[in-house]
Amino acid sequence: MKGYLGVDVGSVSTNLVLMDEDLAVRADVYTRTQGQPIAAVQRGMDELVAQFDRSWDIAGVGATGSARYLTGVVVGADTVKNEITAHAVAALHTVPDVRTVLEIGGQDSKIILLRDGVVTDFAMNTVCAAGTGSFLDHQAQRLGIPIEEFGTYALRSEKGAQIAGRCGVFAESDMIHKQQMGYATEDIIMGLCESLVRNYLNNLAKGKTISAPIVFQGGVAANAGMKRAFEAALGTEVIIPPHHHVMGALGSAILAKEHVERTGRETAFKGFETSQLEYRTSSFHCKGCANNCEIAKIEVEGEVLARFGSRCGKWDVDSAESKRSMEPVFVVD
Amino acid sequence: MKLTTPHMGTVEYLLTDLFARLGVDYMPPPPTTQKTLRLGLQHGPEFACLPLKLTLGNLIEGLDEGADATLMVGGCGPCRFGYYADIQRRIIKGLGYDYEAIVLEPPAHDFRQFVATLKHIAPDKSYRDIWNAFKTGFRKAQAYDRVDRAAIETRCYETERGATDRVREQAQALLAKTWSHHEVIEAETAALRLFDEMPRRDVTPLRISLVGEFYLLLEPFINFDIERYLGERGVWLERSVYLTDWIGPGTKNPVGGHPDEEVARFAAPYLEYRVGGEGQATVGHTVMARLHGHDGVIQLLPFTCMPDTIAKAILPTVSEREDIPVLTLIVDEQTGKAGVHTRLEAFLDLLVSRRRARAAASA
C-alpha cells in the first residue's frame, strides 16, 4: 500500500507520522529529541516500523520543525517546510473550516489565523518560553506529578488559584508561595493553566481576531486544564484533533503528498534502513571572505551528505538531497 | 587626523569618496562581525537599541586600528539616535581612549552645521571646495543607492544564484572609478544597464515592501541579509528608505521615489503625527503597498525602538483595513537567524496561497 511519511523534529519532541492515500494516520510516534535530532529521527523510524503490520510503499516524505533541513537530508525528504505552514495544513485537513489554530509545543507557541482555507496571519513567540511545554514539564516535575496527569488534576479544581503568568520565573515563585499558603495542588495547577492562557492571549494573540472554529494542537493540547482554560477565556468550544500531538508531522506528510503528485517525481526517501547508518556532524568557519560563514557538515559512512550555512554557496554539496531541501524557491507562475 | 566612522549600509562609499575629495585621512573600521557586537554589548547601555551597540563597537574597533578621531552622525527628530554620538563619546572616553569625537548633523537637519563640521575636518579647503565635493560625492552616493535598488528589483529574476551580486560588484566598480560629476552620471547609466542586460527567468514574482527602522533596513549584518535571502527565494523587493534619501537635504526621496509628503498623506488616516524616526513612514509605506500591487509588507525594527514600536501597534489595523499581510520582525542581539527564517518562510507560504486563492477566485 502507498504511504506518506511526515517527520517533525522540534526542540523538545520528534514526531513521525505514516499516512495513507486517504490522508488517514496509520501509525505515529512521539519521542524526545534530547538535543540529538539525527538519533531521534532514527529511533523514531524504528518505532514507527514496529507499528506496521504490513509493508508500506513510501511514495513521499516531508520534513518540518526547527531541524527540518538536517532531517530532510537524513531521510531524503521531498518537501522541507516550516512548522507554521505544516501545522496550518494539518489543521485544515482535520477541520476544513478552521479559522484559528492555537499551537503550543515544547519551546514555542504559535497562533495561526485562516480565512476560507488560506492562512491570513500568524505569530510565534519570540524570546520567552513561559507557558510552553518545557515550562509545564518543569512544573509537573517540581510538583511530583507525571505530566500526563497534569490535566486530570486541573479538572478536579473548582476554582483556580491566581498565579502571575507574565513571566515563567515569577509564575514559579508565585506557585511556591501558594503552596506554602496551603492551597490545594489541583487549584494551583488550574491557576497555572489559566495564567498561561492569559499570557498567550495577551502576548501572542494581541491585536488578532480569534474566531471559531478554533483548533488547539501541539503537545500541550493533551493537557485538559489548558483546554478548559482556553474555553473559559474565549467563551467558545476549542477543538482538539485526535492526532493533536503530531499535527506538524501530519501536515508535512500532506505537503509531501501534494508535492509528489504535482511534480510527478519519484520520492527521494532513503528507506527505513537509514536508522542503521552512522551519521557524523561537525562545523567549521569558512575563511574565504569577510563573511566568516559558519558551515555545518553532515557525513554518512565517510561520505559528505550536505553542508549548510555558506552565503555564496561554495560549500554546497551538489547532490539531489541538498538541492531538493536547501533552497525552497518561491516562484509564482 | 585619522578619521573613522561606523558602518551603515552604503555610507562607506559616500564617505570614502567625499574624504578623498577633501584630502582627509579616512579609514573605515574593520567589517562588522560578532566581535563588534560583543564590544557594543559589553560597553553599551542594555536598553539602548542595537544600532547604538553596533556603531559603538565599530568606533572602538576603528580606534583600535589606529584612528584618532571619530565621525558619527547626529540625528533629526525625537528618536534617540540623535543622542548616540554624545553617549558614545562619553562611553569611549570613559574607557580611556584619547581621541576627537566629531558629530556630523545630517544636511537634511542642519545644513549650515553640516558644512561647518566638514570645514573643521578639512580646514584648508574653501567653502566652495567643500560644496563642490559634497555635491559630486552625494550624487555618486545616489548612484550607489540606485545600484542597490536595481539589485533588489532584479535578484528574483536571476537564472543563476549569485549573478545579481556579481553584477552589483561590477556596477560598484564602475562607480568607484569616477571623479567628475559628468563621469558619475555616465557610469550610473552604464551600471544600471548591466542589470537590464542580465538573463532573466520568466516568472511573476511575489512583491514585498520592506519598511521600518532606517539602520536595520540598511545594514545586512543585523537584518539577516534579508534582501538577499528574499531575493534568492524569488521575491521582488521595494525598500522604504535609502541612505541618500535619508541624509539628503530634500524631502523628495529621488531614489526610493516617494516624497515624504506623499508618504505622510497616506499615513494620515492612521497616524497623523511624525512620531520620530521612521514611525510615520512605516505606516505610510504599508498603506501604499497594496496600491502598488505588493503582496505583503515586512517591518523591521530594533528592540526598544520607540517610533517603530508605535507603528507596530498601528499596523494590525492597517493590515486588516487595507487587506495587506504584514510581518513584523523585532531584532536584538538575542534574535536567532533560524527563527527569523522560519517566520519568513511561513510568510512567503502565506503570500503564495493568497495569490493562488485570488487567481482561483478570478478564474
XYZ file of C-alpha atoms in Angstrom:
696
model
C 0.000 0.000 0.000
C 1.119 3.520 -0.722
C 2.031 5.656 2.268
C 3.444 9.045 3.058
C 5.835 9.899 5.835
C 5.914 13.132 7.833
C 8.793 13.933 10.157
C 8.674 16.878 12.574
C 11.864 17.425 14.540
C 11.395 20.140 17.123
C 13.385 21.386 20.080
C 11.725 19.040 22.555
C 9.978 16.278 20.622
C 10.454 14.422 17.371
C 7.245 13.220 15.769
C 6.685 10.878 12.864
C 3.519 10.019 11.054
C 2.688 7.393 8.458
C -0.287 8.496 6.434
C -2.207 6.538 3.814
C -3.504 7.787 0.481
C -6.732 8.992 2.069
C -4.738 11.195 4.465
C -5.554 8.946 7.415
C -2.894 8.469 10.087
C -1.907 4.782 10.186
C 0.973 4.993 12.653
C 2.519 7.734 14.727
C 5.491 8.226 17.019
C 6.155 10.903 19.612
C 9.655 10.777 21.043
C 12.042 13.170 22.760
C 14.653 14.974 20.678
C 17.039 15.343 23.631
C 19.314 17.643 21.638
C 20.190 14.883 19.165
C 17.947 15.305 16.145
C 19.513 12.604 13.970
C 19.432 9.979 16.694
C 15.832 10.955 17.485
C 14.799 10.549 13.839
C 16.496 7.149 13.669
C 14.835 5.996 16.884
C 11.508 7.335 15.654
C 11.809 5.425 12.372
C 12.473 2.182 14.244
C 9.475 2.737 16.486
C 7.301 3.602 13.514
C 8.285 0.483 11.581
C 7.498 -1.613 14.654
C 3.867 -0.424 14.425
C 3.327 -1.723 10.866
C 1.551 -4.973 10.299
C 2.126 -4.861 6.563
C 4.590 -3.445 4.115
C 4.136 0.121 3.026
C 5.442 1.611 -0.149
C 6.591 5.098 0.825
C 5.690 7.477 -2.008
C 6.638 10.774 -0.384
C 8.378 12.220 2.663
C 8.065 15.649 4.264
C 10.258 17.237 6.918
C 9.385 20.109 9.248
C 10.350 21.554 12.634
C 13.429 23.501 13.636
C 15.712 20.668 12.463
C 13.883 20.338 9.122
C 16.868 20.885 6.836
C 19.057 18.415 8.654
C 16.194 15.919 8.802
C 15.433 16.458 5.126
C 18.959 15.399 4.220
C 18.982 12.391 6.547
C 15.679 10.852 5.496
C 15.637 12.117 1.922
C 12.660 14.420 2.095
C 10.650 15.567 -0.914
C 9.477 18.711 0.856
C 11.089 20.725 3.621
C 8.588 23.167 5.086
C 8.442 25.417 8.109
C 6.307 24.258 11.032
C 3.820 27.126 10.761
C 2.700 26.054 7.303
C 2.759 22.370 8.289
C 0.528 22.992 11.309
C -1.909 25.057 9.268
C -2.159 22.351 6.585
C -2.852 19.636 9.152
C -5.472 21.751 10.945
C -7.211 22.488 7.641
C -7.288 18.795 6.824
C -8.833 17.936 10.201
C -11.274 20.856 10.457
C -11.744 22.256 6.932
C -13.452 25.475 8.047
C -10.940 26.208 10.833
C -10.368 29.932 11.434
C -7.935 29.872 14.337
C -5.142 27.465 15.234
C -3.658 27.603 18.721
C -0.481 25.584 18.884
C 1.703 25.125 21.930
C 4.742 22.947 21.592
C 7.865 22.226 23.559
C 9.577 25.560 23.306
C 7.414 27.665 21.113
C 3.846 28.620 20.693
C 2.048 29.912 17.665
C -1.242 31.329 16.618
C -2.390 30.948 13.024
C -5.417 32.703 11.554
C -7.123 31.332 8.455
C -9.992 32.548 6.297
C -11.557 30.380 3.609
C -8.787 27.832 3.905
C -5.964 30.347 3.448
C -3.531 31.454 6.156
C -4.004 35.194 6.625
C -1.868 35.917 9.670
C 0.337 34.176 12.190
C 2.550 34.906 15.156
C 5.124 32.917 17.021
C 6.531 33.586 20.480
C 9.958 35.171 20.430
C 12.337 35.255 23.347
C 10.123 33.912 26.125
C 9.244 30.251 26.609
C 6.851 30.760 29.537
C 3.716 28.732 29.011
C 5.211 26.245 26.586
C 5.595 22.520 27.106
C 9.049 22.702 28.671
C 7.793 25.045 31.351
C 4.799 22.852 32.184
C 7.075 19.834 32.227
C 9.359 21.519 34.686
C 6.454 22.496 36.950
C 4.994 18.987 36.854
C 8.341 17.606 37.898
C 8.593 20.108 40.725
C 5.126 19.194 41.992
C 5.941 15.497 41.670
C 3.070 14.847 39.253
C 3.540 12.967 35.974
C 2.935 15.439 33.132
C 0.318 13.090 31.666
C -1.849 13.572 34.784
C -1.450 17.334 34.928
C -4.752 17.896 33.139
C -6.697 15.474 35.319
C -5.545 17.357 38.392
C -6.585 20.666 36.845
C -10.078 19.366 36.025
C -10.650 18.407 39.663
C -10.257 22.045 40.672
C -13.355 24.155 41.236
C -11.554 27.454 41.168
C -8.004 28.055 40.018
C -5.626 29.965 42.254
C -4.420 33.344 40.969
C -0.947 32.815 39.502
C 1.117 35.580 37.904
C 1.719 34.271 34.408
C 3.578 37.113 32.730
C 6.955 35.545 33.329
C 7.901 31.916 33.913
C 10.233 32.759 36.751
C 7.610 34.816 38.582
C 4.935 32.218 37.894
C 7.105 29.640 39.585
C 7.759 31.757 42.674
C 4.067 32.598 42.833
C 3.203 28.890 42.716
C 5.645 28.154 45.510
C 4.085 30.957 47.516
C 0.583 29.495 47.004
C 1.846 26.049 48.022
C 3.324 27.478 51.216
C -0.009 29.163 51.913
C -1.688 25.767 51.786
C -3.650 25.954 48.510
C -4.704 22.613 47.032
C -2.381 21.305 44.302
C -5.394 20.986 41.972
C -6.214 24.682 42.317
C -2.608 25.690 41.798
C -2.394 23.627 38.618
C -5.665 25.017 37.279
C -4.490 28.520 38.200
C -1.276 27.931 36.300
C -3.210 26.842 33.204
C -5.395 29.953 33.436
C -2.447 32.258 33.776
C -0.625 30.653 30.860
C -3.697 31.060 28.670
C -3.968 34.705 29.748
C -0.325 35.201 28.891
C -0.764 33.539 25.475
C -3.798 35.645 24.592
C -2.252 38.897 25.816
C 1.023 38.477 24.015
C 0.877 36.186 21.020
C -2.729 36.867 20.115
C -2.584 40.605 20.830
C -4.499 42.565 18.212
C -5.686 39.417 16.443
C -9.303 38.406 15.961
C -9.831 34.903 17.320
C -12.941 33.363 15.826
C -14.380 29.846 15.807
C -13.830 27.107 14.751
C -10.728 27.058 16.938
C -8.321 24.139 16.839
C -5.881 23.606 19.711
C -2.896 21.396 18.890
C 0.666 20.614 19.899
C 1.903 18.559 22.821
C 0.303 20.877 25.384
C -3.172 20.253 23.928
C -3.062 16.917 25.772
C -3.474 18.944 28.952
C -7.198 19.093 29.656
C -6.631 22.006 32.037
C -5.309 24.138 29.199
C -8.325 23.276 27.025
C -10.670 24.212 29.848
C -8.808 27.490 30.466
C -8.869 28.408 26.757
C -12.586 27.678 26.529
C -13.303 29.776 29.594
C -11.244 32.690 28.316
C -12.582 32.579 24.746
C -16.146 31.689 25.651
C -16.397 29.067 22.930
C -15.555 25.467 22.226
C -11.945 24.573 21.421
C -11.447 21.515 19.207
C -8.584 19.169 19.950
C -7.885 16.985 16.922
C -7.265 13.270 17.514
C -3.631 13.496 16.453
C -3.015 16.858 18.129
C 0.491 15.861 19.270
C 1.773 15.016 15.788
C -0.004 17.658 13.674
C 3.259 19.101 12.350
C 4.312 15.694 11.071
C 0.859 15.077 9.597
C 0.974 18.439 7.835
C 4.357 17.720 6.337
C 3.167 14.298 5.125
C 0.239 16.021 3.388
C 2.592 18.595 1.852
C 4.861 15.792 0.621
C 1.914 14.009 -0.978
C 0.780 17.196 -2.735
C 4.314 17.844 -3.942
C 4.905 14.361 -5.291
C 1.548 14.354 -7.057
C 2.072 17.818 -8.538
C 5.581 17.198 -9.824
C 5.123 13.528 -10.676
C 8.573 12.966 -9.231
C 9.891 9.809 -7.674
C 10.344 10.160 -3.906
C 13.815 10.901 -2.533
C 13.129 8.709 0.514
C 16.197 6.790 1.576
C 14.342 3.932 3.212
C 13.863 2.902 6.810
C 17.361 1.406 6.786
C 18.797 4.899 7.369
C 18.142 4.250 11.030
C 21.055 1.821 10.970
C 23.569 4.215 9.390
C 26.075 6.245 11.320
C 25.945 9.995 10.793
C 28.611 12.461 11.834
C 28.008 16.180 12.156
C 30.629 18.887 12.572
C 31.111 22.563 11.857
C 33.839 24.990 10.831
C 34.303 28.636 9.893
C 34.970 29.371 6.243
C 37.917 31.748 5.852
C 37.144 32.519 2.205
C 35.948 36.085 2.789
C 34.943 38.596 5.455
C 31.524 36.959 5.889
C 33.163 34.285 8.016
C 30.246 31.883 7.490
C 29.822 29.005 9.902
C 29.420 25.844 7.875
C 27.716 22.772 9.307
C 28.749 19.494 7.751
C 26.972 16.171 7.847
C 28.607 12.921 6.814
C 27.379 9.373 6.483
C 29.788 6.443 6.284
C 32.624 8.793 5.291
C 30.673 10.496 2.517
C 29.724 14.167 2.834
C 25.959 14.394 2.538
C 25.439 18.129 2.909
C 26.962 21.353 4.107
C 24.754 24.172 5.328
C 25.359 27.798 6.008
C 27.561 29.318 3.326
C 26.266 32.525 1.839
C 27.982 32.184 -1.513
C 27.106 28.525 -1.971
C 30.688 27.364 -2.500
C 30.371 24.617 0.138
C 27.051 23.306 -1.133
C 27.163 19.650 -1.993
C 25.914 19.055 -5.469
C 23.575 16.215 -4.603
C 19.904 15.745 -5.244
C 19.232 15.794 -1.495
C 20.861 19.113 -0.806
C 19.358 20.708 -3.887
C 15.924 19.482 -3.016
C 15.963 20.504 0.588
C 18.219 23.528 0.791
C 16.687 26.090 -1.473
C 12.954 26.353 -1.497
C 12.340 28.834 -4.273
C 9.003 30.548 -4.164
C 8.128 31.344 -7.705
C 4.552 32.092 -8.526
C 3.548 31.222 -12.025
C 43.874 63.469 11.862
C 42.996 59.864 11.008
C 39.243 59.627 10.873
C 36.983 56.593 11.308
C 33.164 56.201 11.216
C 30.646 53.459 11.980
C 29.333 51.206 9.226
C 25.823 51.811 7.977
C 24.826 50.232 4.711
C 26.444 52.110 1.837
C 27.607 55.144 3.821
C 31.185 53.991 3.410
C 31.084 54.586 -0.355
C 29.913 58.145 0.206
C 32.490 58.914 2.867
C 35.415 57.289 1.058
C 34.672 59.444 -1.958
C 33.940 62.638 -0.041
C 37.062 62.430 2.117
C 39.238 61.633 -0.892
C 37.957 64.887 -2.424
C 38.629 66.796 0.766
C 42.058 65.250 1.339
C 41.028 63.787 4.715
C 42.817 60.695 6.012
C 39.805 58.367 6.322
C 39.825 54.774 7.480
C 36.631 52.724 7.694
C 36.558 50.417 10.733
C 37.053 46.662 10.267
C 33.924 44.916 8.893
C 31.126 44.420 11.433
C 31.451 40.959 12.993
C 30.367 39.139 16.141
C 33.353 40.759 17.847
C 31.952 44.215 17.026
C 28.635 43.200 18.544
C 30.359 41.821 21.640
C 32.204 45.108 22.184
C 28.973 47.067 21.787
C 27.088 44.833 24.215
C 29.870 44.962 26.752
C 30.170 48.745 26.826
C 26.735 49.957 25.692
C 23.668 50.518 27.899
C 21.488 47.396 27.889
C 18.230 49.063 26.909
C 19.621 51.094 24.067
C 18.788 49.719 20.633
C 21.062 47.517 18.612
C 22.172 50.359 16.276
C 23.831 52.115 19.213
C 25.646 48.978 20.256
C 26.902 48.057 16.813
C 28.068 51.554 15.898
C 29.775 51.794 19.300
C 31.607 48.553 18.523
C 32.614 49.929 15.105
C 34.065 53.085 16.634
C 36.073 51.173 19.240
C 37.435 48.833 16.588
C 38.311 51.802 14.350
C 40.210 53.473 17.187
C 41.989 50.192 17.959
C 43.119 50.095 14.338
C 44.831 53.453 14.725
C 42.235 56.175 14.098
C 42.495 59.237 16.348
C 39.159 60.851 15.502
C 35.630 59.528 15.001
C 32.772 60.894 12.993
C 29.241 59.945 13.988
C 26.051 61.379 12.587
C 23.725 63.258 14.897
C 20.089 62.962 14.090
C 16.801 64.519 13.277
C 13.624 64.165 15.187
C 12.867 62.839 18.635
C 14.388 59.392 18.057
C 17.184 58.527 20.483
C 19.624 58.173 17.616
C 20.293 61.910 17.884
C 21.905 61.396 21.279
C 24.007 58.431 20.348
C 27.045 60.383 19.182
C 27.322 62.027 22.589
C 26.622 58.863 24.574
C 29.256 57.020 22.598
C 31.777 59.814 23.172
C 31.230 59.521 26.930
C 31.476 55.734 26.914
C 34.616 55.591 24.800
C 36.369 58.424 26.667
C 35.447 56.577 29.870
C 37.309 53.562 28.557
C 40.427 55.713 28.428
C 40.685 56.426 24.685
C 42.215 59.782 23.778
C 40.646 60.976 20.531
C 38.464 63.639 18.977
C 34.749 62.817 18.698
C 33.133 64.768 15.883
C 29.364 64.893 15.393
C 28.006 65.456 11.911
C 24.488 66.825 11.682
C 22.793 65.355 8.603
C 22.375 68.020 5.920
C 18.628 67.414 5.989
C 18.607 68.575 9.594
C 21.059 71.475 9.793
C 22.874 72.228 6.575
C 24.936 75.106 7.997
C 26.232 72.937 10.849
C 26.910 70.134 8.407
C 29.148 72.319 6.258
C 30.837 73.821 9.309
C 31.750 70.326 10.525
C 33.222 69.411 7.158
C 35.193 72.670 7.245
C 36.536 71.645 10.646
C 37.637 68.276 9.289
C 39.160 69.790 6.150
C 40.315 73.239 7.309
C 42.465 74.007 4.276
C 39.539 73.633 1.852
C 37.383 76.589 0.938
C 33.614 76.528 1.406
C 33.319 76.395 -2.356
C 35.592 73.301 -2.493
C 33.557 71.653 0.247
C 30.279 72.410 -1.511
C 31.559 71.004 -4.804
C 32.983 67.923 -3.130
C 29.700 67.287 -1.355
C 27.626 67.883 -4.461
C 29.520 65.376 -6.583
C 30.122 62.938 -3.737
C 26.446 62.958 -2.851
C 25.425 62.440 -6.464
C 27.788 59.477 -6.582
C 26.262 58.050 -3.402
C 22.849 58.322 -5.043
C 24.194 56.242 -7.905
C 25.307 53.568 -5.396
C 21.803 53.628 -3.915
C 20.259 53.215 -7.363
C 22.511 50.203 -7.941
C 21.198 48.701 -4.698
C 17.659 49.377 -5.766
C 18.286 47.709 -9.120
C 19.746 44.701 -7.289
C 16.662 44.094 -5.115
C 14.403 44.520 -8.129
C 16.465 42.093 -10.217
C 17.602 39.307 -7.906
C 14.267 37.484 -8.077
C 14.717 37.015 -11.820
C 18.318 35.761 -11.790
C 18.884 32.491 -13.602
C 21.916 31.575 -11.552
C 22.406 32.117 -7.842
C 24.849 34.943 -7.149
C 24.544 36.504 -10.611
C 22.994 39.702 -9.220
C 25.718 40.031 -6.610
C 28.379 39.785 -9.294
C 26.663 42.422 -11.430
C 26.274 44.649 -8.377
C 30.019 44.397 -7.749
C 30.752 45.272 -11.387
C 28.383 48.221 -11.169
C 30.028 49.454 -7.982
C 33.462 49.081 -9.592
C 32.327 51.314 -12.460
C 31.204 53.970 -9.985
C 34.317 53.704 -7.829
C 36.497 54.820 -10.749
C 34.613 58.066 -11.377
C 35.650 61.531 -10.241
C 33.873 64.312 -12.106
C 30.141 64.943 -11.952
C 29.884 64.061 -15.607
C 31.714 60.744 -15.132
C 29.426 59.828 -12.246
C 26.318 60.296 -14.346
C 27.722 58.343 -17.281
C 28.875 55.497 -15.029
C 25.472 55.373 -13.354
C 23.747 54.825 -16.684
C 26.267 52.130 -17.616
C 25.962 50.487 -14.185
C 22.169 50.299 -14.329
C 22.340 48.959 -17.885
C 24.315 45.969 -16.554
C 21.239 44.908 -14.596
C 18.956 45.319 -17.598
C 21.228 43.086 -19.647
C 21.146 40.172 -17.188
C 19.442 36.981 -18.366
C 16.048 36.663 -16.655
C 13.686 33.914 -15.664
C 10.210 34.327 -16.965
C 8.303 34.485 -13.680
C 5.801 36.699 -11.913
C 7.487 37.169 -8.564
C 5.956 37.854 -5.189
C 6.340 41.535 -4.303
C 7.212 42.600 -0.786
C 7.728 46.074 0.619
C 10.423 46.337 3.303
C 9.640 49.057 5.820
C 10.794 50.043 9.281
C 13.745 51.488 11.083
C 16.437 53.036 8.949
C 19.623 51.391 10.298
C 18.086 47.930 10.310
C 16.915 48.276 6.738
C 20.353 49.404 5.610
C 22.693 47.104 7.495
C 22.828 43.492 6.273
C 24.769 42.373 9.349
C 21.774 42.857 11.618
C 18.915 42.381 9.206
C 19.988 38.788 8.487
C 20.819 39.881 4.943
C 17.088 39.869 4.364
C 17.254 41.385 0.886
C 19.478 38.628 -0.409
C 17.532 35.943 1.456
C 14.192 37.002 -0.026
C 15.616 37.828 -3.435
C 17.119 34.370 -3.798
C 13.734 32.911 -2.971
C 12.267 34.782 -5.869
C 10.825 37.871 -4.193
C 10.828 41.305 -5.831
C 11.533 43.954 -3.208
C 10.845 47.589 -2.538
C 12.671 49.298 0.312
C 11.155 52.320 2.030
C 14.407 54.119 2.716
C 17.762 54.706 1.027
C 20.837 56.329 2.524
C 20.896 59.405 0.299
C 17.139 59.930 0.586
C 17.505 59.919 4.357
C 20.515 62.213 4.706
C 19.808 64.376 1.655
C 18.645 67.943 2.183
C 15.467 67.461 0.104
C 12.314 65.582 1.022
C 11.598 64.241 -2.451
C 13.461 60.936 -1.926
C 14.574 60.592 -5.538
C 15.984 57.058 -5.131
C 13.059 55.470 -3.294
C 10.658 57.508 -5.392
C 8.139 58.514 -2.733
C 8.423 62.035 -1.278
C 7.981 62.475 2.482
C 4.760 64.445 1.930
C 3.202 61.657 -0.118
C 4.078 59.028 2.496
C 2.718 61.242 5.305
C -0.518 61.759 3.400
C -1.080 58.006 3.118
C -0.198 57.513 6.786
C -2.503 60.312 7.978
C -5.754 58.297 8.381
C -3.885 56.059 10.841
C -1.100 58.259 12.193
C -1.264 61.978 11.743
C 1.941 62.965 13.501
C 5.601 62.417 12.898
C 6.475 60.293 15.878
C 10.191 60.420 15.279
C 12.439 58.089 13.375
C 10.556 56.302 10.620
C 7.359 55.701 12.606
C 5.049 57.596 10.293
C 6.882 56.464 7.159
C 6.456 52.820 8.207
C 2.697 53.298 8.426
C 2.553 55.312 5.168
C 4.520 52.786 3.164
C 2.353 49.959 4.498
C -0.784 51.776 3.351
C 0.802 52.384 -0.063
C 1.906 48.770 -0.522
C -1.465 47.484 -1.677
C -1.887 50.311 -4.190
C 1.498 49.428 -5.656
C 0.446 45.849 -6.203
C 2.613 44.384 -3.463
C 1.687 41.075 -1.862
C 2.909 41.896 1.614
C 4.922 44.104 3.925
C 7.771 43.234 6.272
C 8.523 45.657 9.089
C 11.977 45.557 10.674
C 12.768 47.306 13.916
C 15.337 47.031 16.675
C 14.032 46.021 20.104
C 13.180 49.139 22.185
C 12.911 51.386 19.090
C 10.251 53.898 20.104
C 8.981 55.250 16.754
C 8.651 51.886 15.042
C 7.093 50.351 18.155
C 4.340 52.953 17.778
C 4.000 51.981 14.122
C 3.934 48.291 15.071
C 0.911 48.882 17.296
C -0.929 50.525 14.384
C -0.011 48.051 11.651
C -2.534 45.296 12.562
C -5.329 47.805 11.870
C -3.694 48.941 8.626
C -3.190 45.319 7.618
C -6.844 44.492 8.145
C -8.364 47.587 6.538
C -6.011 47.781 3.587
C -6.051 43.996 3.170
C -2.276 43.633 3.128
C -0.413 40.962 5.147
C 2.273 42.365 7.466
C 5.094 40.517 9.198
C 6.904 42.395 11.971
C 10.410 41.325 12.929
C 11.897 42.787 16.107
C 15.634 42.371 16.248
C 18.061 42.412 19.137
C 21.256 40.543 19.898
C 19.235 37.528 21.064
C 17.354 37.131 17.810
C 18.259 33.851 16.139
C 18.626 33.562 12.401
C 16.786 30.224 12.304
C 13.708 31.713 13.969
C 13.676 34.613 11.525
C 13.985 32.271 8.552
C 11.104 30.121 9.844
C 8.868 33.202 10.030
C 9.957 34.437 6.627
C 9.320 31.035 5.051
C 5.868 30.878 6.605
C 5.135 34.433 5.466
C 6.092 33.543 1.892
C 3.825 30.478 2.063
C 1.022 32.748 3.255
C 1.563 35.162 0.362
C 1.759 32.373 -2.212
C -1.502 30.811 -1.040
C -3.228 34.203 -1.078
C -2.098 34.682 -4.657
C -3.374 31.230 -5.597
C -6.703 31.801 -3.861
C -7.145 35.097 -5.707
C -6.218 33.572 -9.034
C -8.728 30.770 -8.405
C -11.434 33.243 -7.414
C -10.986 35.391 -10.513
C -10.772 32.403 -12.880
